[in-house]
Every structure is written in C-alpha cells, then in structure tokens.
Short mmCIF file of C-alpha atoms in Angstrom, two decimals:
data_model
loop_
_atom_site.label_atom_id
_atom_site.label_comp_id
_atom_site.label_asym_id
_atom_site.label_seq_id
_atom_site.Cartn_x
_atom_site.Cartn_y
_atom_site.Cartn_z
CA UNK A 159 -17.52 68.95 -14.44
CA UNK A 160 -18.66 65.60 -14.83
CA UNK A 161 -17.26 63.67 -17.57
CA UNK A 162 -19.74 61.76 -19.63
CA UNK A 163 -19.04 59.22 -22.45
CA UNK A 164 -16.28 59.99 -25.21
CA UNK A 165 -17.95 61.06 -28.86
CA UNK A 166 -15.84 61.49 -31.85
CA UNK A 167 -16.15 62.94 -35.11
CA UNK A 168 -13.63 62.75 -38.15
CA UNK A 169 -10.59 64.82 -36.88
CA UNK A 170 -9.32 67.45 -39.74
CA UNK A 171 -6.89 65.82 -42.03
CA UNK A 172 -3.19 67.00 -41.29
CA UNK A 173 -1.33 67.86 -44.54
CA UNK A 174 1.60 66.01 -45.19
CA UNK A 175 4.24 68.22 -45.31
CA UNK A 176 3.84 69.11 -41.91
CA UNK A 177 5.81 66.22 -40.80
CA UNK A 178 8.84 68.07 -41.87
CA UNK A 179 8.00 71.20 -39.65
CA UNK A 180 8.25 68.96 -36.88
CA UNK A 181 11.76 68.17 -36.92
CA UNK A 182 12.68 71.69 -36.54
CA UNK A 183 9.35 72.75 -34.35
CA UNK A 184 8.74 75.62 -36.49
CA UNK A 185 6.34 75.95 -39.37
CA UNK A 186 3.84 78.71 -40.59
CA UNK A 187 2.01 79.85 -37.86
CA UNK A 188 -1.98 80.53 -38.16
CA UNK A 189 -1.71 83.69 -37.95
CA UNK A 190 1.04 86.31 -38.51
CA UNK A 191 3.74 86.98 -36.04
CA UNK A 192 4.48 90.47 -34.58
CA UNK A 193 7.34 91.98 -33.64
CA UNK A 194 6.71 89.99 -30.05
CA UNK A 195 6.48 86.62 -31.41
CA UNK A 196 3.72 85.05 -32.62
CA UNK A 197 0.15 85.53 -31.24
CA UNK A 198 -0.97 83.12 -28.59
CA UNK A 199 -4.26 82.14 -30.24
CA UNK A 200 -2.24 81.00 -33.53
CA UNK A 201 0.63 79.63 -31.71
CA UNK A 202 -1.76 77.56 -29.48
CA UNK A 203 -3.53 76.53 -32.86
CA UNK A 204 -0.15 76.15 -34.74
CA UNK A 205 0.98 73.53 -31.49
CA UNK A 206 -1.77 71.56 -31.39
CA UNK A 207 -1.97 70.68 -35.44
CA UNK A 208 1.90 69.70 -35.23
CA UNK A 209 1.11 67.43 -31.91
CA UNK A 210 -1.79 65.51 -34.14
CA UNK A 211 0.71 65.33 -36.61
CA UNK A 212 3.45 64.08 -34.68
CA UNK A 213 0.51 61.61 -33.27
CA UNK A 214 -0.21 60.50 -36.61
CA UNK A 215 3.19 59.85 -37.14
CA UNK A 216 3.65 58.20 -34.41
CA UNK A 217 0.64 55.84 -35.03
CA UNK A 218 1.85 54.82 -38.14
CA UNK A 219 5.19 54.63 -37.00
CA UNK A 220 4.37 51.84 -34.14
CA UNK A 221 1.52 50.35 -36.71
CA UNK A 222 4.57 49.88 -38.99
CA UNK A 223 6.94 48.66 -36.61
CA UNK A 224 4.24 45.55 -35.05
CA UNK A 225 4.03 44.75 -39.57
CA UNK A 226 8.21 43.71 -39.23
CA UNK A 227 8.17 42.46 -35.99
CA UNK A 228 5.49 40.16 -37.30
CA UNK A 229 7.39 39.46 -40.59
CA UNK A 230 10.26 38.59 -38.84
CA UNK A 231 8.75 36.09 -36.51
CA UNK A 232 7.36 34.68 -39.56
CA UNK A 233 10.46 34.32 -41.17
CA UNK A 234 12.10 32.24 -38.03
CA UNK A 235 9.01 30.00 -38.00
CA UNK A 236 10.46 29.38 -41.58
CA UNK A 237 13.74 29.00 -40.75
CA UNK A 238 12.76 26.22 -38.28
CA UNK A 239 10.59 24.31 -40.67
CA UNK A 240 13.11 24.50 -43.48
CA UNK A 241 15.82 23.12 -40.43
CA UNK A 242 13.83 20.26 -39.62
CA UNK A 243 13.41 19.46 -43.32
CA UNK A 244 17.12 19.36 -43.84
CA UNK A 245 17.52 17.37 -40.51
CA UNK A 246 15.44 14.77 -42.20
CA UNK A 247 16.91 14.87 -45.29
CA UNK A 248 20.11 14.34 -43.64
CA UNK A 249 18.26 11.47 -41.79
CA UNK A 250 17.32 10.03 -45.10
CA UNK A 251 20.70 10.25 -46.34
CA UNK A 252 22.49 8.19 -43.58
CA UNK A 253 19.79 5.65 -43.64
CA UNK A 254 20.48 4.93 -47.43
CA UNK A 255 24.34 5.44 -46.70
CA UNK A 256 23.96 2.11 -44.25
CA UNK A 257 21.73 0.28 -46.79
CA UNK A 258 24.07 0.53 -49.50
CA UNK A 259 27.00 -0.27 -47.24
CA UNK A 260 24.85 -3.44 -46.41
CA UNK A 261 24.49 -4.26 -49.38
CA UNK A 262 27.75 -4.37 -51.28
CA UNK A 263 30.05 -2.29 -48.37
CA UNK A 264 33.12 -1.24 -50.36
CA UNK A 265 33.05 -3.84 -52.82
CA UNK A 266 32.97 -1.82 -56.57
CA UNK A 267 29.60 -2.11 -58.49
CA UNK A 268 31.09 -4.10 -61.12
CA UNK A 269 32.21 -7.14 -58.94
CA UNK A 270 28.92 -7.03 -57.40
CA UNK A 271 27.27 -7.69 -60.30
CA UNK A 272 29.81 -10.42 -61.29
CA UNK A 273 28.97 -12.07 -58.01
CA UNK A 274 25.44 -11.57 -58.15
CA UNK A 275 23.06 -14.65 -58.98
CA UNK A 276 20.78 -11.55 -60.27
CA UNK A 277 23.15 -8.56 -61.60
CA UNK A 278 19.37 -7.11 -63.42
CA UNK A 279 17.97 -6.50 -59.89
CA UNK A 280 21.03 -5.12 -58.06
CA UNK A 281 21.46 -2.92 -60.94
CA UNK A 282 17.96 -1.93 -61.01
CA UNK A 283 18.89 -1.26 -56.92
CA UNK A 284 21.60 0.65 -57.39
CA UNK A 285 19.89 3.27 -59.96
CA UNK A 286 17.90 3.51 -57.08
CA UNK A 287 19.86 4.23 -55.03
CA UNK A 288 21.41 6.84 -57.37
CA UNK A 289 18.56 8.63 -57.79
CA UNK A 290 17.59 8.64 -54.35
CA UNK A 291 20.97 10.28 -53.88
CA UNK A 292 20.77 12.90 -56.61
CA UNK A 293 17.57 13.81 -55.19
CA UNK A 294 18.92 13.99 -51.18
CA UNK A 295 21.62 16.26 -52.62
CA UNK A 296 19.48 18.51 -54.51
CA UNK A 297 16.97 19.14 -51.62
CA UNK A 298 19.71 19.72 -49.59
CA UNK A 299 21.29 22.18 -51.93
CA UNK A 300 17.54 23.67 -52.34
CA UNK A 301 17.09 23.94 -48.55
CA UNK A 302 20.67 25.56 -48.08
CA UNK A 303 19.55 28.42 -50.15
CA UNK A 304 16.56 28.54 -48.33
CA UNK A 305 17.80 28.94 -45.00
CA UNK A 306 20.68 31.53 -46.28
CA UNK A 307 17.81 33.70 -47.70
CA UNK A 308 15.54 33.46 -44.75
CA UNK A 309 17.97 34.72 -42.65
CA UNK A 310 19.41 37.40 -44.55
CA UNK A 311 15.28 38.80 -44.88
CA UNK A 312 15.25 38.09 -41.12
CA UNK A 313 17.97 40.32 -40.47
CA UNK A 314 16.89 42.93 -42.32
CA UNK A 315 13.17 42.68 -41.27
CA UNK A 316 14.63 42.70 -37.55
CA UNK A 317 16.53 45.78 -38.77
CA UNK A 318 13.75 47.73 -40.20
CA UNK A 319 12.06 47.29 -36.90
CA UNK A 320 14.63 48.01 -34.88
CA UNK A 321 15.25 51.38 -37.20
CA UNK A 322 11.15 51.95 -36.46
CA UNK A 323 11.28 51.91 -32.83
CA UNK A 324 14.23 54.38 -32.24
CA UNK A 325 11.60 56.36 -35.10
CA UNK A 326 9.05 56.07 -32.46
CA UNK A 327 10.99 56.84 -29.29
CA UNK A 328 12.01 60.43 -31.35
CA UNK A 329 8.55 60.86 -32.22
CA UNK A 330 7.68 60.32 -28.17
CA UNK A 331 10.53 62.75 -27.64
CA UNK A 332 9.23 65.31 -29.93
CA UNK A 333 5.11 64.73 -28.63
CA UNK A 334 6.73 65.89 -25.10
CA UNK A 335 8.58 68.74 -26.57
CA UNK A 336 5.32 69.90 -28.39
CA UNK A 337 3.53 69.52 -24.99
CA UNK A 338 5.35 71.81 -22.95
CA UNK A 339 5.11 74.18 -25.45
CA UNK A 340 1.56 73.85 -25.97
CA UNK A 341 1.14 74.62 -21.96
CA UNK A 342 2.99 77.71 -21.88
CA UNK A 343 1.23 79.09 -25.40
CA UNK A 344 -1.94 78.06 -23.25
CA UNK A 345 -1.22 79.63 -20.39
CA UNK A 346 -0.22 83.09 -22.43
CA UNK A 347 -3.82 82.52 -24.69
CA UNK A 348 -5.91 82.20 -21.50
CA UNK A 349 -4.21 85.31 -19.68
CA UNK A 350 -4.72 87.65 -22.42
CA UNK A 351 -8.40 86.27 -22.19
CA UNK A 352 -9.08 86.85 -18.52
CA UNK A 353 -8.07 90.03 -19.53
CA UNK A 354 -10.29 90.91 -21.93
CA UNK A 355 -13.31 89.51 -20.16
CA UNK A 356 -12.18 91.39 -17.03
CA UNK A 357 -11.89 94.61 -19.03
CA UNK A 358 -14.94 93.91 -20.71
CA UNK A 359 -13.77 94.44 -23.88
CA UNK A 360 -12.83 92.02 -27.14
CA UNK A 361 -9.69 92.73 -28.58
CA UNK A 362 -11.23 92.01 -31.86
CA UNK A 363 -11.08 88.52 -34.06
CA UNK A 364 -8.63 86.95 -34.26
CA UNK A 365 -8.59 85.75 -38.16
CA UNK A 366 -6.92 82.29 -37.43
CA UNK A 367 -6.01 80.15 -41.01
CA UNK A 368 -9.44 78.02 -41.62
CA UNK A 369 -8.60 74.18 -42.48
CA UNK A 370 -9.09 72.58 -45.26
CA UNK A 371 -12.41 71.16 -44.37
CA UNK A 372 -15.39 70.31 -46.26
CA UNK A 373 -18.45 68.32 -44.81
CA UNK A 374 -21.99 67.80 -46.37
CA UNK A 375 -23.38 67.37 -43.35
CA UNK A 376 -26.39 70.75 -42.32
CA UNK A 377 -25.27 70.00 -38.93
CA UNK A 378 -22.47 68.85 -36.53
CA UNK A 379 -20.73 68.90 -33.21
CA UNK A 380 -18.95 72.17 -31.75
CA UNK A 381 -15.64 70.83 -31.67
CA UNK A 382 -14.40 67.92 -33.74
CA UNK A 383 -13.08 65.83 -30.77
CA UNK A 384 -14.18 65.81 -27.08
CA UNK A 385 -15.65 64.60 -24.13
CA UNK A 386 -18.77 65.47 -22.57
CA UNK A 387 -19.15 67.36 -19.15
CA UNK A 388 -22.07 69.06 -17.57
CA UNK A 389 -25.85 68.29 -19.47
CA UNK A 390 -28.53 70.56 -19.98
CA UNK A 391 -31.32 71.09 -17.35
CA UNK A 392 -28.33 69.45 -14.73
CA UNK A 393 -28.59 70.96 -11.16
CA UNK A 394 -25.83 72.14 -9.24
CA UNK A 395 -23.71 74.77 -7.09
CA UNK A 396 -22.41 76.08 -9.38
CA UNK A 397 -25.59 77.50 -11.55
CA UNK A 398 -28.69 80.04 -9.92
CA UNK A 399 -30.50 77.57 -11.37
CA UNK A 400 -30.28 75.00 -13.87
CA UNK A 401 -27.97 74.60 -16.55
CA UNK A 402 -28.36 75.98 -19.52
CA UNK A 403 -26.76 74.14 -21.73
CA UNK A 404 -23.86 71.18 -23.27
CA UNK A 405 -20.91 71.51 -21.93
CA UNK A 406 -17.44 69.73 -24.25
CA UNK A 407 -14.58 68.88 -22.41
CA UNK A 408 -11.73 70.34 -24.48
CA UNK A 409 -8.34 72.01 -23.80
CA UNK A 410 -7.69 75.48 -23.88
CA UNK A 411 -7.09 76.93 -27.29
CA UNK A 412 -9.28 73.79 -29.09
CA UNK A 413 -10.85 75.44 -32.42
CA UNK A 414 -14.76 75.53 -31.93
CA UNK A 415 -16.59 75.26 -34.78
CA UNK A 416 -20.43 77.16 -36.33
CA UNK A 417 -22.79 73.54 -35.58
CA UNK A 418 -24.36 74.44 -38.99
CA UNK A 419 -24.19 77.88 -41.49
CA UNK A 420 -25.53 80.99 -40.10
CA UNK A 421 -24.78 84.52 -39.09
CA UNK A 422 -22.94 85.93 -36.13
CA UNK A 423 -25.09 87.96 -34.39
CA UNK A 424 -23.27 89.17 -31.31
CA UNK A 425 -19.48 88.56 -29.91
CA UNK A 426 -18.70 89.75 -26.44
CA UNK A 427 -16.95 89.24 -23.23
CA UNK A 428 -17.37 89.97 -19.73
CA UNK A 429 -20.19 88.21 -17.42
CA UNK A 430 -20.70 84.75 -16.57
CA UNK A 431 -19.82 83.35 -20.41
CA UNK A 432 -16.80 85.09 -20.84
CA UNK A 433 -15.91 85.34 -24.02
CA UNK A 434 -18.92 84.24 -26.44
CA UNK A 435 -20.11 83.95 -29.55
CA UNK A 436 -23.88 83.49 -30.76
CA UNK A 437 -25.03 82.41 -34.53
CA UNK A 438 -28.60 82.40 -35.71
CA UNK A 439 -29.45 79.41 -38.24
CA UNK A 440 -32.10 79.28 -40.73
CA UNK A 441 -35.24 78.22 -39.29
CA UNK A 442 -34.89 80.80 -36.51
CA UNK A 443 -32.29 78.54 -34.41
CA UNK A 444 -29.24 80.16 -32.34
CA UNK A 445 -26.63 78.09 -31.08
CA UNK A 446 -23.92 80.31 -28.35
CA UNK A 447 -20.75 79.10 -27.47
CA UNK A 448 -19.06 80.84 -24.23
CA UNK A 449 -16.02 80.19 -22.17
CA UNK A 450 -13.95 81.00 -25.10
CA UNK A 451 -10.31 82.08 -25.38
CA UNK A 452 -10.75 83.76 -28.46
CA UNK A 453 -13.10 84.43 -31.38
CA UNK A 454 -12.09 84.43 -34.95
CA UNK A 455 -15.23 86.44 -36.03
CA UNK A 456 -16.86 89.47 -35.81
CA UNK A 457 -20.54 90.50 -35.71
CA UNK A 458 -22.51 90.44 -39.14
CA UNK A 459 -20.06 87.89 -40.99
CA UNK A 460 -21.65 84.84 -42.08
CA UNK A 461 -20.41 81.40 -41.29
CA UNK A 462 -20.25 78.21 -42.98
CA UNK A 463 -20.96 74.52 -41.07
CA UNK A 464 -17.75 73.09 -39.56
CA UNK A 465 -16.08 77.08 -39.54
CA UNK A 466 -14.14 78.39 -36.82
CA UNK A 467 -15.48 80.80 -34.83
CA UNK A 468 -12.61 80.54 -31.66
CA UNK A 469 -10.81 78.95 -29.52
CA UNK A 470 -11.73 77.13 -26.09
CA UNK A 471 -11.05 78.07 -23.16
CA UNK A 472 -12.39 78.83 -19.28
CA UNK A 473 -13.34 82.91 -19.33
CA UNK A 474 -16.36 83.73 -17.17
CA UNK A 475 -18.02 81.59 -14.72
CA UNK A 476 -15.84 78.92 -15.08
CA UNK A 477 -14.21 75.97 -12.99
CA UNK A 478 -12.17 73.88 -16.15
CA UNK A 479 -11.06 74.16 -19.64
CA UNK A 480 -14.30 73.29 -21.69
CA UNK A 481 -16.79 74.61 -24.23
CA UNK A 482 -20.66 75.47 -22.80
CA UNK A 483 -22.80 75.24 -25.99
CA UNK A 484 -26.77 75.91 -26.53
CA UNK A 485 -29.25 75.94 -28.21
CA UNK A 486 -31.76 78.56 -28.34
CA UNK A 487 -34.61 79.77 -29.72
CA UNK A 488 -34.09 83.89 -29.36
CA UNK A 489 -30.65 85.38 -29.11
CA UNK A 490 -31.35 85.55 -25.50
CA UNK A 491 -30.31 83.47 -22.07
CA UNK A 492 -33.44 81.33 -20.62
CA UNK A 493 -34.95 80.52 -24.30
CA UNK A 494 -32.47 77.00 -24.56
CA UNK A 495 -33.67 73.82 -25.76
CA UNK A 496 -31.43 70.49 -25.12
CA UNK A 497 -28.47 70.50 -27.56
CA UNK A 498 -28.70 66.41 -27.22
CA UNK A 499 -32.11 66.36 -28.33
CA UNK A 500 -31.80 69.08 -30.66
CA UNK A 501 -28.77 67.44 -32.70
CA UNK A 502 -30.03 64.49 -32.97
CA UNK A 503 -33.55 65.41 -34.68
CA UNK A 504 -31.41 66.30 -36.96
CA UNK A 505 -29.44 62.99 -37.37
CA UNK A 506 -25.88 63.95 -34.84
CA UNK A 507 -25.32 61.48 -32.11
CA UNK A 508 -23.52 63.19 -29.40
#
C-alpha cells in the first residue's frame, strides 16, 4: 500500500492508574481470561493501551527532564554573574584598601587628624571610607549566601534530572518489553483470524471493554490514529478493477471504530474482506470495514459514533496490516462513494 499523509484525531485518554500496571505488566485485561490465558483480541487491546501509557509517561518524563536541565543551566548562569559581582567587589575593596593606606598608611586616625591642616575633611574622608567598607562587607556577605544557595538548588536541580533520565531509560526498557509482547499477542489474534475467514465462519463478538469516550461530533474517522494507504477509485494489481474504497494504515489488533451511530447490519468472514463489518446510518448511508481481526458486535445491535466494532487486521485479500473502509449507498459491493469526499461534506478532514 501506498502511504499517504499522516491524519490524527484526539487519541482516547489513558486513565491514570494504569501507570502502576505497568511496572508489573499485568493489569485487567479487556476481556476475561480463560482457563488458556487471556484471549488474543483483549490481550492485543490490553498491550497496546499500556504501550500509550508507558508513551505518555515517557513523554512527560523527557518533557520533565529538558524543565531541570534548563533550570539548572539557569542557575550556573547565576552562579557566574553573582562570581563576577563578588570579583568586583573584591576589586573595589583592594582599591579603597590602597587609598586609605595612601592616605594615612598605618598612622592611627587620631594623629592624623592632629597633623592635619584640615582634621573636618579627613574626618569627613574617613566616614567615607567607613561606609564604603561596611557596605563592601555586606555585599560580600550578601553574595556569599547567594552563591552557597545557587549551588545547593543546582545540585539538586542536576539531581532531579539526573533521577528523570534513568526514569526515562526504564520507561524505554519497559516500551520494548510491551513491544515484544504486543507482536506475539498479534501474531496469536491474526492466526485465529485466518482461521475463521478460512473456515468461513465468525467465532462470534468478541465483547472487548468500550473506553471511556465521548465525542459530539455526528461523524469521525475509523480509527483514532493512522496513516493513509490505498484511495478510492485507485487502480492497481491487486483489485479486478478499481478500488473500492479508504484504506488506514494501522497495526494488527488497532480498535476500529462505527464513523457515526447506526445499526449493524451484517458481520461475516470469508471472501476477499475477510472479516467485516457493515453499519447503515440515518439518511440511508452504510459505511463497511473489512480486513478485520475481530468484531466486537453482532448483527442487529445498534452502535454509537466513536464505538468499537473490532479490531484491525489483514484477513481476506490482503497484502499488510490496515483497515479498508467505504462508503456506500446499499449494503452491497459496487454502490461506494469516496470516503474523502464523503467525510468531509460533513466537516472530517482526513
């Protein structure tokens, strides 16, 4: 398939609790487990919310971690200025240091003044010079403090990052771990669909947990995150004659989602889709999706926007992992309209 240019639409909010699954890699699956372990479609669904979890955490992890690297950096830009301050306070001190030793040297105050022609100005000079001296000493003082604090926050802002990047590098550790789990729950989901489709027969739905999703929208894309492949009316090999529809680029065992409320009005497998699932929409609309792994519903049930009705995956006349969607105006193959078009009539940018 040809990929086309990325679209996005607001990913399903990950609860936050589910951070703490992921330190042990367990959790609640979607669905319950058998005697056998859990059932591939939920432990395919199960794997991929902890990897966008563990993604999100990993996110805000390195998002944290650039905030106290920055902080700290601050803080020695700081450091520096307060140094140079106190360099030039020290600068100023020796300077009046010589010009008081110029003008008396060791001699006491009091015999200065005695030998002075003008004991009002030298005195007047040397409160001066006291104050100037009071002051050095108190900025210096001041600036002391400063530079102590500074660098105790700079050690612990370098700490805190330093704490936030071994975070990270276990997060990175656990995204891999997730992966190669996700694979082999993939590679177990697909089978068990190749053999359905091959046999002919659906196993049934499989009633995967619904998120925790609620839109306003009449209408939106078949899966919350992908890429797009094949368009409609595209030639190729591969079709007898033109293509009949969107195609998503999406993993195996990605939940597809009803485009808008409806009815199910036929699930089956075998044939070029595979495993596929068709909705009709008020207005006398019908939107398929085919290639599946899985459906989670069953003929007659009725099906709100944003819904799951499966999984993705590549049954049927299929060369790669993706979703083919249409749009049609019977039930039936041959009566498809472009999804593109379609969607956005009714305000959904693909």
């Amino acid at each position: 398939m040809r990929p086309g240019p990325r679209r996005s639409s607001r990913s399903l909010v990950v609860p936050a609790l589910l951070f703490c699954l992921l330190v042990a890699l367990g959790g609640t699956p979607a669905l319950s487990a058998g005697a056998e372990g859990p059932e591939p479609s939920a432990e395919v669904a199960r794997l991929l919310e902890e990897a966008s979890a563990a993604s999100l955490h990993y996110e805000q992890g390195r998002r944290a971690a650039a905030v106290q690297q920055a902080r700290a950096r601050r803080l020695e830009r700081l450091l520096a200025r307060e140094r140079r301050e106190i360099a030039a306070l020290h600068d100023d001190l020796g300077r009046i240091a010589r010009a008081q030793y110029r003008s008396g040297g060791d001699i006491p105050l009091t015999a200065q003044m005695l030998l002075s022609d003008r004991p009002e100005e030298l005195m007047h000079g040397q409160r001066a010079v006291w104050q100037a001296d009071l002051a050095v000493n108190n900025a210096v003082e001041k600036s002391r403090r400063a530079e102590l604090r500074l660098a105790a926050g700079q050690r612990t802002a370098a700490a805190a990052w330093h704490s936030l990047r071994a975070r990270n590098v276990r997060l990175a550790r656990l995204k891999e771990s997730i992966g190669t789990k996700l694979e082999s729950a993939r590679a177990q989901l697909q089978s068990e669909a190749d053999g359905s489709v091959a046999a002919g027969q659906c196993r049934g739905p499989v009633r995967l947990r619904q998120p925790k999703f609620r839109t306003t929208r009449a209408w939106l894309p078949p899966v919350a995150s992908y890429q797009l492949s094949a368009g409609f009316d595209s030639a190729g090999a591969h079709w007898a004659h033109r293509h009949t529809g969107q195609d998503f680029a999406v993993g195996i065992g990605t939940p597809v989602r009803a485009a808008g409320a409806g009815r199910v009005v036929s699930v089956s497998c075998g044939g070029g889709f595979g495993i596929e699932v068709v909705v009709r929409h008020p207005g006398a609309y019908y939107t398929q999706y085919a290639h599946l792994a899985a459906a989670a519903v069953d003929q007659g049930e009725k099906v709100a926007a944003g819904q799951w009705l499966g999984q993705a995956g590549t049954t049927g006349n299929s060369t790669g992992p993706h979703l083919h969607f249409e749009v049609r105006l019977t039930p039936y193959l041959g009566s498809g309209i472009d999804p593109v078009k379609w969607f956005a009539e009714r305000g959904v940018r693909l």
